[in-house]
mmCIF file of C-alpha atoms and ligand atoms in Angstrom:
data_model
loop_
_atom_site.group_PDB
_atom_site.id
_atom_site.type_symbol
_atom_site.label_atom_id
_atom_site.label_comp_id
_atom_site.label_asym_id
_atom_site.label_seq_id
_atom_site.Cartn_x
_atom_site.Cartn_y
_atom_site.Cartn_z
ATOM 1 C CA UNK R 1 -0.140 -0.327 -0.399
ATOM 2 C CA UNK R 2 1.517 3.100 -0.520
ATOM 3 C CA UNK R 3 1.270 5.377 2.256
ATOM 4 C CA UNK R 4 0.190 8.946 2.848
ATOM 5 C CA UNK R 5 2.803 10.495 4.470
ATOM 6 C CA UNK R 6 3.072 15.240 5.538
ATOM 7 C CA UNK R 7 5.214 17.927 3.857
ATOM 8 C CA UNK R 8 5.225 21.084 4.487
ATOM 9 C CA UNK R 9 1.661 21.052 4.552
ATOM 10 C CA UNK R 10 0.759 18.968 2.345
ATOM 11 C CA UNK R 11 -0.877 15.494 2.172
ATOM 12 C CA UNK R 12 0.638 13.017 -0.445
ATOM 13 C CA UNK R 13 1.426 9.782 -1.232
ATOM 14 C CA UNK R 14 4.869 8.810 -0.953
ATOM 15 C CA UNK R 15 5.454 8.157 -4.379
ATOM 16 C CA UNK R 16 4.669 12.384 -4.956
ATOM 17 C CA UNK R 17 6.348 13.400 -1.785
ATOM 18 C CA UNK R 18 9.604 16.016 -2.733
ATOM 19 C CA UNK R 19 12.114 17.634 -0.390
ATOM 20 C CA UNK R 20 15.090 20.576 -2.484
ATOM 21 C CA UNK R 21 18.653 18.549 -3.369
ATOM 22 C CA UNK R 22 19.959 22.004 -1.197
ATOM 23 C CA UNK R 23 18.054 21.314 1.393
ATOM 24 C CA UNK R 24 20.623 22.150 4.681
ATOM 25 C CA UNK R 25 18.516 18.654 6.239
ATOM 26 C CA UNK R 26 20.236 16.342 3.145
ATOM 27 C CA UNK R 27 23.388 18.119 2.537
ATOM 28 C CA UNK R 28 24.456 19.051 5.689
ATOM 29 C CA UNK R 29 22.024 16.792 8.217
ATOM 30 C CA UNK R 30 20.944 20.173 9.678
ATOM 31 C CA UNK R 31 17.889 17.964 11.261
ATOM 32 C CA UNK R 32 16.080 17.546 14.191
ATOM 33 C CA UNK R 33 14.044 14.787 14.681
ATOM 34 C CA UNK R 34 11.347 12.463 16.872
ATOM 35 C CA UNK R 35 9.711 9.453 16.991
ATOM 36 C CA UNK R 36 6.310 9.107 18.605
ATOM 37 C CA UNK R 37 5.255 5.727 18.946
ATOM 38 C CA UNK R 38 1.835 4.425 18.070
ATOM 39 C CA UNK R 39 -0.956 1.983 20.170
ATOM 40 C CA UNK R 40 -4.255 1.250 19.320
ATOM 41 C CA UNK R 41 -4.336 3.570 16.794
ATOM 42 C CA UNK R 42 -2.989 6.429 19.545
ATOM 43 C CA UNK R 43 -0.299 8.865 20.487
ATOM 44 C CA UNK R 44 2.397 7.694 23.209
ATOM 45 C CA UNK R 45 3.368 10.205 24.877
ATOM 46 C CA UNK R 46 2.827 12.824 21.908
ATOM 47 C CA UNK R 47 3.227 15.939 24.982
ATOM 48 C CA UNK R 48 7.268 14.367 25.649
ATOM 49 C CA UNK R 49 8.299 14.486 22.382
ATOM 50 C CA UNK R 50 6.744 18.224 21.424
ATOM 51 C CA UNK R 51 8.367 19.570 23.826
ATOM 52 C CA UNK R 52 12.111 17.342 23.234
ATOM 53 C CA UNK R 53 11.139 18.721 19.482
ATOM 54 C CA UNK R 54 10.871 22.585 20.800
ATOM 55 C CA UNK R 55 14.453 22.224 22.812
ATOM 56 C CA UNK R 56 16.259 20.754 20.120
ATOM 57 C CA UNK R 57 15.256 23.943 17.798
ATOM 58 C CA UNK R 58 16.122 26.550 20.274
ATOM 59 C CA UNK R 59 19.189 24.720 21.013
ATOM 60 C CA UNK R 60 20.377 24.976 17.317
ATOM 61 C CA UNK R 61 18.302 28.180 16.504
ATOM 62 C CA UNK R 62 15.938 26.326 14.034
ATOM 63 C CA UNK R 63 12.717 27.736 13.486
ATOM 64 C CA UNK R 64 9.280 26.180 14.940
ATOM 65 C CA UNK R 65 7.886 24.767 11.985
ATOM 66 C CA UNK R 66 4.169 25.550 12.904
ATOM 67 C CA UNK R 67 2.411 25.346 16.563
ATOM 68 C CA UNK R 68 2.270 22.217 18.255
ATOM 69 C CA UNK R 69 -1.649 21.738 18.058
ATOM 70 C CA UNK R 70 -0.987 21.337 14.519
ATOM 71 C CA UNK R 71 1.961 18.850 14.772
ATOM 72 C CA UNK R 72 -0.793 16.777 16.321
ATOM 73 C CA UNK R 73 -3.052 17.146 14.450
ATOM 74 C CA UNK R 74 -0.549 15.896 11.910
ATOM 75 C CA UNK R 75 0.119 12.814 13.789
ATOM 76 C CA UNK R 76 -3.151 12.175 13.832
ATOM 77 C CA UNK R 77 -4.868 12.672 10.464
ATOM 78 C CA UNK R 78 -1.523 10.114 9.160
ATOM 79 C CA UNK R 79 -1.976 7.331 11.724
ATOM 80 C CA UNK R 80 -5.098 7.899 10.542
ATOM 81 C CA UNK R 81 -5.459 7.536 6.674
ATOM 82 C CA UNK R 82 -2.560 4.798 6.945
ATOM 83 C CA UNK R 83 -4.095 2.910 9.193
ATOM 84 C CA UNK R 84 -1.958 2.728 11.895
ATOM 85 C CA UNK R 85 -3.145 0.534 14.750
ATOM 86 C CA UNK R 86 0.597 -0.310 16.008
ATOM 87 C CA UNK R 87 4.362 1.373 14.693
ATOM 88 C CA UNK R 88 5.343 5.244 14.715
ATOM 89 C CA UNK R 89 5.098 8.290 13.683
ATOM 90 C CA UNK R 90 8.615 9.863 11.896
ATOM 91 C CA UNK R 91 8.797 14.289 12.411
ATOM 92 C CA UNK R 92 12.020 15.369 10.664
ATOM 93 C CA UNK R 93 12.506 19.534 10.705
ATOM 94 C CA UNK R 94 15.451 20.726 8.796
ATOM 95 C CA UNK R 95 16.346 24.210 8.824
ATOM 96 C CA UNK R 96 14.956 24.037 4.423
ATOM 97 C CA UNK R 97 16.865 26.026 2.051
ATOM 98 C CA UNK R 98 17.786 29.251 -0.107
ATOM 99 C CA UNK R 99 18.541 27.090 -3.128
ATOM 100 C CA UNK R 100 22.213 26.677 -2.947
ATOM 101 C CA UNK R 101 24.935 25.068 -0.264
ATOM 102 C CA UNK R 102 26.421 26.897 2.078
ATOM 103 C CA UNK R 103 27.800 26.526 5.561
ATOM 104 C CA UNK R 104 26.262 29.728 6.875
ATOM 105 C CA UNK R 105 22.536 29.270 7.915
ATOM 106 C CA UNK R 106 19.963 30.471 5.054
ATOM 107 C CA UNK R 107 18.570 34.268 6.292
ATOM 108 C CA UNK R 108 15.967 33.612 9.226
ATOM 109 C CA UNK R 109 12.818 33.954 6.353
ATOM 110 C CA UNK R 110 13.595 31.220 4.638
ATOM 111 C CA UNK R 111 11.085 28.571 6.137
ATOM 112 C CA UNK R 112 11.969 24.599 7.479
ATOM 113 C CA UNK R 113 11.659 21.870 5.987
ATOM 114 C CA UNK R 114 8.916 20.244 7.592
ATOM 115 C CA UNK R 115 8.531 16.004 7.101
ATOM 116 C CA UNK R 116 6.253 12.990 8.303
ATOM 117 C CA UNK R 117 5.854 10.346 7.761
ATOM 118 C CA UNK R 118 4.301 6.885 9.912
ATOM 119 C CA UNK R 119 5.941 3.560 9.428
ATOM 120 C CA UNK R 120 3.229 0.251 10.504
ATOM 121 C CA UNK R 121 4.596 -2.084 12.517
ATOM 122 C CA UNK R 122 2.641 -4.547 13.814
ATOM 123 C CA UNK R 123 2.954 -7.100 17.166
ATOM 124 C CA UNK R 124 5.412 -3.410 18.100
ATOM 125 C CA UNK R 125 4.172 -4.423 21.747
ATOM 126 C CA UNK R 126 4.079 -8.075 21.804
ATOM 127 C CA UNK R 127 7.439 -8.697 20.399
ATOM 128 C CA UNK R 128 9.118 -11.454 19.839
ATOM 129 C CA UNK R 129 12.800 -9.445 20.197
ATOM 130 C CA UNK R 130 11.466 -8.177 23.364
ATOM 131 C CA UNK R 131 10.608 -12.156 24.657
ATOM 132 C CA UNK R 132 13.908 -13.771 23.629
ATOM 133 C CA UNK R 133 16.059 -9.991 24.707
ATOM 134 C CA UNK R 134 18.796 -8.126 22.967
ATOM 135 C CA UNK R 135 22.500 -9.053 22.449
ATOM 136 C CA UNK R 136 24.560 -6.482 22.575
ATOM 137 C CA UNK R 137 28.110 -5.616 22.014
ATOM 138 C CA UNK R 138 29.873 -2.616 22.915
ATOM 139 C CA UNK R 139 31.823 -0.284 20.449
ATOM 140 C CA UNK R 140 33.160 2.903 21.396
ATOM 141 C CA UNK R 141 31.494 6.334 21.079
ATOM 142 C CA UNK R 142 32.743 8.963 18.508
ATOM 143 C CA UNK R 143 30.157 11.234 17.895
ATOM 144 C CA UNK R 144 29.679 14.493 17.883
ATOM 145 C CA UNK R 145 29.105 16.588 22.202
ATOM 146 C CA UNK R 146 25.711 17.213 21.255
ATOM 147 C CA UNK R 147 24.319 13.934 21.765
ATOM 148 C CA UNK R 148 20.981 15.897 23.809
ATOM 149 C CA UNK R 149 19.885 17.554 21.039
ATOM 150 C CA UNK R 150 17.895 15.037 18.288
ATOM 151 C CA UNK R 151 19.497 15.224 15.222
ATOM 152 C CA UNK R 152 19.685 13.682 11.790
ATOM 153 C CA UNK R 153 23.784 12.816 12.570
ATOM 154 C CA UNK R 154 22.834 9.078 12.841
ATOM 155 C CA UNK R 155 26.097 7.972 10.764
ATOM 156 C CA UNK R 156 27.349 6.305 13.427
ATOM 157 C CA UNK R 157 24.661 4.543 15.151
ATOM 158 C CA UNK R 158 23.818 3.278 12.447
ATOM 159 C CA UNK R 159 27.476 2.018 11.655
ATOM 160 C CA UNK R 160 27.597 0.490 15.128
ATOM 161 C CA UNK R 161 24.629 -1.407 14.468
ATOM 162 C CA UNK R 162 26.060 -2.868 11.443
ATOM 163 C CA UNK R 163 28.884 -3.548 13.450
ATOM 164 C CA UNK R 164 26.557 -5.396 16.181
ATOM 165 C CA UNK R 165 24.907 -7.335 13.172
ATOM 166 C CA UNK R 166 28.428 -8.281 12.309
ATOM 167 C CA UNK R 167 28.927 -9.831 15.270
ATOM 168 C CA UNK R 168 26.067 -11.680 15.990
ATOM 169 C CA UNK R 169 24.482 -9.360 17.768
ATOM 170 C CA UNK R 170 21.448 -7.027 17.876
ATOM 171 C CA UNK R 171 22.628 -3.462 18.755
ATOM 172 C CA UNK R 172 25.747 -2.124 20.003
ATOM 173 C CA UNK R 173 26.202 0.214 23.257
ATOM 174 C CA UNK R 174 28.429 3.291 23.261
ATOM 175 C CA UNK R 175 31.679 4.048 26.091
ATOM 176 C CA UNK R 176 33.387 6.724 25.978
ATOM 177 C CA UNK R 177 36.286 7.778 28.385
ATOM 178 C CA UNK R 178 35.286 4.378 30.590
ATOM 179 C CA UNK R 179 31.738 5.171 31.036
ATOM 180 C CA UNK R 180 29.091 3.638 28.780
ATOM 181 C CA UNK R 181 27.115 6.421 27.176
ATOM 182 C CA UNK R 182 24.009 5.341 26.105
ATOM 183 C CA UNK R 183 22.985 2.323 22.506
ATOM 184 C CA UNK R 184 22.863 2.549 19.219
ATOM 185 C CA UNK R 185 19.068 4.306 19.259
ATOM 186 C CA UNK R 186 18.164 3.772 23.099
ATOM 187 C CA UNK R 187 19.108 4.410 26.656
ATOM 188 C CA UNK R 188 21.074 1.942 28.697
ATOM 189 C CA UNK R 189 20.373 0.254 32.208
ATOM 190 C CA UNK R 190 21.346 -2.589 34.219
ATOM 191 C CA UNK R 191 20.431 -3.806 37.571
ATOM 192 C CA UNK R 192 22.285 -5.342 40.365
ATOM 193 C CA UNK R 193 20.636 -6.319 43.476
ATOM 194 C CA UNK R 194 17.555 -5.229 42.466
ATOM 195 C CA UNK R 195 18.489 -1.397 42.073
ATOM 196 C CA UNK R 196 18.234 0.297 38.052
ATOM 197 C CA UNK R 197 21.234 1.795 36.915
ATOM 198 C CA UNK R 198 21.393 4.774 34.821
ATOM 199 C CA UNK R 199 23.637 7.482 33.900
ATOM 200 C CA UNK R 200 22.532 11.364 34.321
ATOM 201 C CA UNK R 201 21.402 12.881 32.039
ATOM 202 C CA UNK R 202 24.122 15.367 30.096
ATOM 203 C CA UNK R 203 24.952 16.591 26.870
ATOM 204 C CA UNK R 204 26.187 13.561 26.769
ATOM 205 C CA UNK R 205 22.819 11.372 26.160
ATOM 206 C CA UNK R 206 19.788 11.723 24.248
ATOM 207 C CA UNK R 207 17.594 12.761 27.187
ATOM 208 C CA UNK R 208 15.040 10.183 26.482
ATOM 209 C CA UNK R 209 11.157 10.468 26.709
ATOM 210 C CA UNK R 210 10.379 6.617 27.709
ATOM 211 C CA UNK R 211 13.438 7.101 29.887
ATOM 212 C CA UNK R 212 11.886 9.739 31.756
ATOM 213 C CA UNK R 213 8.516 7.827 31.854
ATOM 214 C CA UNK R 214 10.403 4.477 32.952
ATOM 215 C CA UNK R 215 11.717 6.208 35.812
ATOM 216 C CA UNK R 216 8.688 7.871 37.245
ATOM 217 C CA UNK R 217 7.175 4.122 37.024
ATOM 218 C CA UNK R 218 10.048 2.987 38.245
ATOM 219 C CA UNK R 219 10.044 5.105 41.479
ATOM 220 C CA UNK R 220 6.459 5.164 41.212
ATOM 221 C CA UNK R 221 6.978 0.428 41.877
ATOM 222 C CA UNK R 222 8.993 1.536 44.288
ATOM 223 C CA UNK R 223 12.217 -0.161 42.569
ATOM 224 C CA UNK R 224 15.333 1.634 43.566
ATOM 225 C CA UNK R 225 17.160 3.738 40.776
ATOM 226 C CA UNK R 226 20.817 5.282 40.671
ATOM 227 C CA UNK R 227 21.604 7.850 38.031
ATOM 228 C CA UNK R 228 25.327 7.667 37.899
ATOM 229 C CA UNK R 229 28.088 6.844 35.397
ATOM 230 C CA UNK R 230 28.769 3.169 35.158
ATOM 231 C CA UNK R 231 31.249 1.059 33.101
ATOM 232 C CA UNK R 232 30.275 -1.863 30.558
ATOM 233 C CA UNK R 233 32.350 -4.422 33.334
ATOM 234 C CA UNK R 234 29.279 -3.330 36.000
ATOM 235 C CA UNK R 235 26.798 -4.299 33.607
ATOM 236 C CA UNK R 236 28.370 -7.390 31.752
ATOM 237 C CA UNK R 237 27.843 -8.423 36.037
ATOM 238 C CA UNK R 238 24.861 -7.827 36.444
ATOM 239 C CA UNK R 239 21.574 -9.135 37.343
ATOM 240 C CA UNK R 240 19.770 -7.916 34.158
ATOM 241 C CA UNK R 241 20.390 -5.240 31.399
ATOM 242 C CA UNK R 242 17.623 -3.540 29.379
ATOM 243 C CA UNK R 243 17.557 -0.122 27.202
ATOM 244 C CA UNK R 244 14.635 2.005 26.453
ATOM 245 C CA UNK R 245 13.131 4.529 23.531
ATOM 246 C CA UNK R 246 10.205 5.138 21.980
ATOM 247 C CA UNK R 247 10.727 2.251 18.874
ATOM 248 C CA UNK R 248 10.916 -0.725 21.183
ATOM 249 C CA UNK R 249 9.621 0.577 24.645
ATOM 250 C CA UNK R 250 11.903 -0.878 27.342
ATOM 251 C CA UNK R 251 14.111 -4.038 25.598
ATOM 252 C CA UNK R 252 15.171 -6.273 28.266
ATOM 253 C CA UNK R 253 19.278 -6.736 26.929
ATOM 254 C CA UNK R 254 20.241 -11.106 27.605
ATOM 255 C CA UNK R 255 23.733 -10.528 26.343
ATOM 256 C CA UNK R 256 26.798 -7.996 26.804
ATOM 257 C CA UNK R 257 29.514 -9.203 24.768
ATOM 258 C CA UNK R 258 29.501 -12.643 24.809
ATOM 259 C CA UNK R 259 28.350 -12.265 28.366
ATOM 260 C CA UNK R 260 24.890 -14.186 29.620
ATOM 261 C CA UNK R 261 23.531 -12.074 32.036
ATOM 262 C CA UNK R 262 21.477 -14.434 34.634
ATOM 263 C CA UNK R 263 20.133 -17.320 33.239
ATOM 264 C CA UNK R 264 20.264 -15.281 29.653
ATOM 265 C CA UNK R 265 16.886 -14.957 29.711
ATOM 266 C CA UNK R 266 14.905 -10.747 29.748
ATOM 267 C CA UNK R 267 15.484 -10.949 33.619
ATOM 268 C CA UNK R 268 12.352 -9.513 35.776
ATOM 269 C CA UNK R 269 12.368 -6.065 36.705
ATOM 270 C CA UNK R 270 13.058 -5.518 32.695
ATOM 271 C CA UNK R 271 9.923 -7.558 31.824
ATOM 272 C CA UNK R 272 7.789 -5.995 34.646
ATOM 273 C CA UNK R 273 8.746 -2.378 33.541
ATOM 274 C CA UNK R 274 8.038 -3.212 29.893
ATOM 275 C CA UNK R 275 4.306 -4.337 31.263
ATOM 276 C CA UNK R 276 4.194 -1.308 33.744
ATOM 277 C CA UNK R 277 5.102 0.922 30.636
ATOM 278 C CA UNK R 278 2.643 -0.885 27.918
ATOM 279 C CA UNK R 279 -0.185 -0.672 30.431
ATOM 280 C CA UNK R 280 0.448 3.874 31.709
ATOM 281 C CA UNK R 281 1.154 5.185 28.564
ATOM 282 C CA UNK R 282 -1.416 3.243 26.880
ATOM 283 C CA UNK R 283 -3.471 4.892 29.292
ATOM 284 C CA UNK R 284 -2.537 8.298 28.188
ATOM 285 C CA UNK R 285 -2.375 7.668 25.353
ATOM 286 C CA UNK R 286 -4.039 10.397 22.571
HETATM 287 N N1 LIG V 301 15.968 6.918 18.746
HETATM 288 N N2 LIG V 301 19.498 7.661 22.504
HETATM 289 C C1 LIG V 301 19.526 7.360 21.229
HETATM 290 C C2 LIG V 301 20.718 7.996 20.597
HETATM 291 C C3 LIG V 301 18.154 7.370 21.299
HETATM 292 O O1 LIG V 301 18.414 7.350 19.163
HETATM 293 C C4 LIG V 301 16.793 7.582 21.074
HETATM 294 C C5 LIG V 301 15.839 7.307 20.787
HETATM 295 C C6 LIG V 301 16.961 7.535 22.704
HETATM 296 C C7 LIG V 301 15.669 6.995 23.321
HETATM 297 O O2 LIG V 301 14.997 7.843 23.445
HETATM 298 P P1 LIG V 301 13.179 8.025 22.958
HETATM 299 O O3 LIG V 301 12.976 6.826 24.799
HETATM 300 O O4 LIG V 301 13.084 9.543 23.551
HETATM 301 O O5 LIG V 301 13.268 7.099 22.220
HETATM 302 C C8 LIG V 301 18.038 7.166 23.088
HETATM 303 C C9 LIG V 301 14.884 6.623 18.360
HETATM 304 C C10 LIG V 301 13.781 5.419 18.517
HETATM 305 C C11 LIG V 301 14.958 6.684 16.647
HETATM 306 O O6 LIG V 301 15.828 6.994 16.352
HETATM 307 O O7 LIG V 301 14.767 6.118 16.260
#
C-alpha cells in the first residue's frame, strides 16, 4: 500500500513527496527529528516528544515549523489516513534551503522543511524480540558532543548497528572515557541487587522520553534507581540489563560482549517495567 506522507503543509502519496536537493537536512544533517510510537491507534507521550522537539530546535536556533496543536493534528491525521494501529510516526524538521549550498545558515525568513511519515509495525507491543531479549556489543562512542539534541546525524549509530549485526548481536552500547553513554538508538540500564543504574542526563546522551517515563514508573513501583556513570564491566556482571526507546519501549538485554546476564533470559525487572510502561502509557495515549 502506498503511504500518505506529509510534506510542508500537504498530504501526499509517498511517491509524490519531494524535498529540494539543496535542503540543509540532506546536505548537512542540519535537521532534527522525533519518533513517536502508536499503540491502539493512539500516540504515546506526544507531549514529551513535542517538548523535546522544541528544545532541539531552540538549541540549534531553528524556527518552529508550526504550533504544537498543528503537529498533533498532523500526527493524528497520518495515523488515521494510513490505518496505523501499532507503529511509529517519524517527524523531521530541517533548516530548509535558500536554493544553494552554503555553510552559513540561510536568512531567517527561510522556511524550515517539515516532513512526517508513518511506519506500520503490527506486534510492536507484543514483540517476539522483547520476549527473547537483545544481545549487545560495546563499541567506542565517537559521536559529536551535543547528543542531547536529536539531530539526524545517525551515520555512526547506523554503523554501530551494522557492527553488532556482523558480530551476531542485535545492538551496540557506546563507551566514552571508560563509561557507557547509551545504545545506538536507546538509553542503557543495568540492574544489580535490585537497583536500576543508568547514566545521568547531560549533553552526552539523548534525554529519552521513554527513559523519563520509565524512571518515574520505576520509582512509583518502589524500585531503587541510581543515576550515575557506569562501566561495561559493571553491566556485564549485572543481574539483568535493558534499554528504553519510543520504538522498542523497554527491551531486555540478555548478553553483553558474549557474556550472558543472569540465566541468559529477560530479567524480572525489565519484564515488569515493560508491562508497567505499556499499560500506563496506553492509558494516557491520545
Ligand atoms: N531513538 N538515545 C538515542 C541515541 C536515541 O536515538 C533514542 C531514540 C533514545 C531513546 O529516546 P526516546 O525514549 O525518546 O525514544 C536514546 C529513536 C527511537 C530512533 O532514532 O528511531
